Short mmCIF file of C-alpha atoms in Angstrom, two decimals:
data_model
loop_
_atom_site.label_atom_id
_atom_site.label_comp_id
_atom_site.label_asym_id
_atom_site.label_seq_id
_atom_site.Cartn_x
_atom_site.Cartn_y
_atom_site.Cartn_z
CA MET A 559 23.21 -3.17 13.93
CA SER A 560 19.55 -3.49 13.08
CA LEU A 561 18.19 -4.45 9.70
CA PRO A 562 15.96 -1.93 7.84
CA HIS A 563 12.71 -3.79 8.49
CA GLN A 564 13.36 -3.88 12.24
CA ASN A 565 12.65 -0.14 12.44
CA LEU A 566 9.12 -0.55 11.06
CA VAL A 567 6.29 -0.52 13.59
CA ALA A 568 4.23 -2.85 11.37
CA TRP A 569 7.03 -5.44 11.35
CA GLN A 570 7.71 -5.14 15.09
CA ARG A 571 4.06 -5.71 15.93
CA ALA A 572 3.66 -8.51 13.39
CA ASP A 573 6.78 -10.23 14.72
CA ASP A 574 5.42 -10.10 18.29
CA LEU A 575 2.04 -11.35 17.12
CA PHE A 576 3.60 -14.30 15.29
CA ILE A 577 5.40 -15.41 18.45
CA ASP A 578 2.20 -15.14 20.51
CA VAL A 579 0.07 -16.98 17.92
CA HIS A 580 2.71 -19.70 17.57
CA ARG A 581 2.65 -20.28 21.32
CA LEU A 582 -1.15 -20.14 21.41
CA THR A 583 -1.58 -22.85 18.78
CA HIS A 584 0.91 -25.17 20.45
CA GLN A 585 -0.22 -24.62 24.02
CA ARG A 586 -3.97 -24.20 23.77
CA PHE A 587 -5.24 -25.85 20.59
CA PRO A 588 -6.25 -29.52 20.80
CA ARG A 589 -3.55 -31.91 19.65
CA PHE A 590 -5.45 -32.83 16.48
CA GLU A 591 -5.67 -29.14 15.48
CA ARG A 592 -1.95 -28.47 15.74
CA PHE A 593 -1.45 -29.71 12.19
CA GLU A 594 -4.71 -28.45 10.75
CA LEU A 595 -6.16 -25.11 11.86
CA GLY A 596 -3.18 -24.47 14.12
CA GLN A 597 -0.73 -24.88 11.28
CA GLN A 598 -2.76 -22.64 8.98
CA VAL A 599 -3.01 -19.92 11.62
CA ARG A 600 0.75 -20.16 12.28
CA ARG A 601 1.52 -19.91 8.56
CA ALA A 602 -0.68 -16.84 8.16
CA ALA A 603 0.93 -15.25 11.24
CA TRP A 604 4.42 -16.06 9.90
CA SER A 605 3.61 -14.66 6.48
CA VAL A 606 2.85 -11.14 7.74
CA PRO A 607 6.30 -10.20 9.11
CA ALA A 608 8.08 -12.39 6.54
CA ASN A 609 6.47 -10.56 3.61
CA ILE A 610 7.18 -7.18 5.17
CA VAL A 611 10.85 -8.22 5.37
CA GLU A 612 10.81 -9.32 1.74
CA GLY A 613 9.05 -6.13 0.64
CA ILE A 614 11.76 -4.04 2.28
CA ALA A 615 14.48 -6.24 0.80
CA ARG A 616 13.04 -5.73 -2.70
CA GLY A 617 13.82 -2.03 -2.53
CA ARG A 618 11.53 0.77 -3.56
CA GLY A 619 9.99 -0.70 -6.70
CA LEU A 620 6.56 -2.13 -7.43
CA ASP A 621 7.70 -5.52 -6.21
CA SER A 622 7.89 -4.15 -2.67
CA ILE A 623 4.23 -3.09 -2.82
CA ARG A 624 3.27 -6.59 -3.96
CA PHE A 625 4.89 -8.14 -0.89
CA PHE A 626 3.29 -5.60 1.43
CA LYS A 627 -0.08 -6.50 -0.08
CA ILE A 628 0.63 -10.20 0.47
CA ALA A 629 1.36 -9.34 4.12
CA ARG A 630 -1.95 -7.48 4.30
CA GLY A 631 -3.79 -10.49 2.84
CA SER A 632 -2.11 -12.82 5.33
CA LEU A 633 -3.15 -10.47 8.13
CA SER A 634 -6.77 -10.87 7.01
CA GLU A 635 -6.35 -14.64 6.78
CA LEU A 636 -4.98 -14.67 10.32
CA GLY A 637 -7.98 -12.67 11.47
CA TYR A 638 -10.30 -15.31 10.04
CA GLY A 639 -8.27 -18.12 11.60
CA LEU A 640 -8.57 -16.48 14.99
CA HIS A 641 -12.30 -15.96 14.43
CA ALA A 642 -12.66 -19.67 13.62
CA SER A 643 -10.60 -20.51 16.71
CA ARG A 644 -13.09 -18.56 18.82
CA ARG A 645 -16.07 -20.28 17.25
CA LEU A 646 -14.47 -23.65 17.94
CA GLY A 647 -13.87 -22.69 21.57
CA TYR A 648 -10.05 -22.56 21.46
CA ILE A 649 -9.90 -18.90 22.53
CA THR A 650 -12.34 -16.70 24.42
CA GLU A 651 -14.32 -13.77 23.07
CA GLU A 652 -12.09 -11.45 25.11
CA GLU A 653 -8.93 -12.97 23.63
CA LEU A 654 -10.35 -12.63 20.14
CA ALA A 655 -11.09 -8.94 20.79
CA ILE A 656 -7.49 -8.39 21.89
CA TYR A 657 -6.15 -10.19 18.82
CA GLN A 658 -8.43 -8.12 16.59
CA GLN A 659 -7.03 -4.93 18.14
CA ARG A 660 -3.53 -6.19 17.49
CA LEU A 661 -4.41 -7.00 13.88
CA SER A 662 -5.70 -3.45 13.42
CA ALA A 663 -2.56 -2.08 15.05
CA ILE A 664 -0.54 -3.86 12.34
CA GLY A 665 -2.93 -3.16 9.47
CA GLY A 666 -2.84 0.62 9.92
CA PRO A 667 0.94 1.04 9.63
CA LEU A 668 1.04 -1.57 6.86
CA LYS A 669 -1.57 0.38 4.89
CA GLY A 670 0.51 3.52 5.46
CA LEU A 671 3.61 1.74 4.18
CA ILE A 672 1.81 0.72 1.00
CA LYS A 673 0.46 4.25 0.51
CA LYS A 674 3.89 5.80 1.10
CA ARG A 675 5.54 3.44 -1.39
CA ARG A 676 2.85 4.20 -3.99
CA LEU A 677 3.39 7.93 -3.54
CA GLU A 678 7.15 7.52 -3.89
CA LEU A 679 6.58 5.70 -7.17
CA GLY A 680 3.81 8.01 -8.37
CA VAL A 681 1.53 4.99 -8.65
CA LYS A 682 -2.23 5.18 -8.30
CA SER A 683 -4.25 2.19 -7.24
CA ILE A 684 -5.70 1.31 -10.65
CA GLY A 685 -4.72 -2.32 -10.66
CA SER A 686 -1.26 -3.81 -10.49
CA ALA A 687 -1.42 -5.45 -13.92
CA VAL A 688 -2.15 -2.11 -15.61
CA ILE A 689 0.59 -0.39 -13.63
CA ALA A 690 3.11 -3.09 -14.49
CA VAL A 691 2.32 -2.80 -18.20
CA LEU A 692 2.67 0.98 -18.06
CA ILE A 693 6.04 0.76 -16.34
CA MET A 694 7.32 -1.99 -18.63
CA THR A 695 6.20 0.06 -21.65
CA ALA A 696 7.93 3.17 -20.32
CA THR A 697 11.11 1.17 -19.70
CA VAL A 698 11.15 -0.20 -23.25
CA LEU A 699 10.59 3.23 -24.78
#
């Protein structure tokens, strides 16, 4: 029996990417970087699928969108970490290009998931604080 998040393309790709990035940082980064840049890159890579899981677990409310956005932010952070890894010589330009393609292949479905959830809730992207106030006000009334 699979869990709901396991059916999502964004999660599947992010999960695979985390495993690959984890191995990369342990096998190819210099020893001194394993607990500096390597750790930060691993944390960002971990955060993407983990926040997708949490967003799904939160149900269909605004909270789910917040976790999907955190995943999207972590995806961007991972992209920068990989860029820095290239500049420091830990990965090649070709490897960086492949990772960037993989990041895009996660970002697209993740963006679609956020958009779908917003449509389900009838929420426009006007700022989460404003939306939260509107919903809390409507709940009180």
